[in-house]
C-alpha angles and dihedrals in degrees: 000000000000122000128186120202115197117213141053109230140091091279091059092044090056093045090051092047090052093046091049088071089065092064096239128142108256134205128184127202105227101336122177141250093291103040092074086077088072107018147027107260113226120202097228121122112242089234095052094095097171092054091047091052091049092048092048091053094043093051094038091236111194098201136012123201118197117216111178130053102236097071090047092052089048090057102253092152093052090050095047093049091048086057092048094252122144112238137164116219141080122288122244092265091060093039088070086083087071098032093056129031088192090057089053094048091050090052092050094048093044091056095040094244117161111262139141119279112260149170129209124217133190095181128067095216095052092047090052091050090052090060089075090061101053138082118237141273094050132176120236118194125187106223112238140034108334101154092244093304103091096092126095126185101208112204093191143008094269094057089045090053090049091052092050090048091053090053103040106023106027091033091214094151100045089236133131098195140041137211114214110199140186112259115244117197114205144083121317122226124190114214108190106188135189109219124203114189092327095317111121124217114179122212115222109299120258136191122230126207101217104171121082096225136065115269090030094289133143131027127349115255137184086267130296101196143011141190134199133222104031103225100196095062112114123208087248091056091048089052091050091051091046089053091053091048088053089051090052090049091051089049092052090051094047092049092049097240101145084203116195121169135049126330118191111201114191112204131194112201114208111146087327134007120279125190110245100177149339126229124181100218140050109294115247118247092013091069090059095059094037091056089053092049096044117094096178121093108265089205092057092047092051094048092048091049090054092046094046095239099110118132136185092247091061090076112085128171139189123241097246128117117228131202118187121196118191119216110209138187116265110269096026129173086031124039118340139164124243132201102063118143116250119217135181101041090119089057092065107096105159110033126064114249112209118198112223110154104013136125127201118221126167091343094308130105122231133185114261104166147025095265104047112171138356119212112203119196123192138196147140089275136031089249092056093048094048094046091052093048094052095043089055096042088062091059093062122077140184131149113282094007113170134179138166114258098205104062109133091005 
């Protein structure tokens, strides 16, 4: 069997690593410096849908799995299915949940699903006027695809004005609208779910470390750490989240989505869980720790989701705890320099090293992105997993390397 995975980050590395255990022939488009350990890297851009269709036909690929959001929002699944090609991912209609935060909020409100109060603005002046009517802090979200970095928590009016200026005047987020949302202060939970024809099956819940600085300070990032399982989740909280997922499933059915693929539901737990956001792909870096925790065959789960035969009991996990620490380029998530040699990966014997933004040249690895590597420690307790991760992070070196020192602590 031949499987193509589209994407080139840590998420796709972990998906390919997991699929490699099923003994299938793997291809990655484009892949990264590390994915060549499991797959044949193919030099086709993930957004070049026509070229991907042509390659899939030429190589007689049996199944394609889409990693990143952009190809999904461009309608890659619709195109593949029109050509009779088997593909796992959400169609363009469902991808609107990622392409537009306003679309997601309208869906949540329409189906009476718990979420923060919000207002959407298309005009800079009206958004600025609204800032006089809110209580601070406030959340400002650029509407559109911002790679996890389009959200600002504004502590005061001045920082809110700066965020709006970045979006509307400086056009830093490539967005023409903004969602201004009530700030909810609590604990975040990532629910990455496999969806089969509107039926939602969550993987084990994870917790993302979104801020660049210790103590959850500084700028938002695409994620610089992750842990699984989440120890402070009560059975009551899990039941509440399951009830919300059922409400989402009912909403998908009512709105005629026929949604098959991945749905990421970001929750903020205050006194009860509220839905913060939807994404339509595996979270990154949540996917990395989930793939380590998952004992089931990912290939079988994907095929059953497509066929409509997926069941809760298909999801099986090991008993280990996992702590993932992301090593990033100095300056990330703002400006950073690429192309620095990475050393020490071969010295890591216990943890899993996930390649996210790396390139392989003449047998050496070099940095090629903001998030470079994730080191995932494991153990029978959170303390064991975290200790392993940080001991192994210290073995890897590249110029300007930075990582948070409080993940899992």
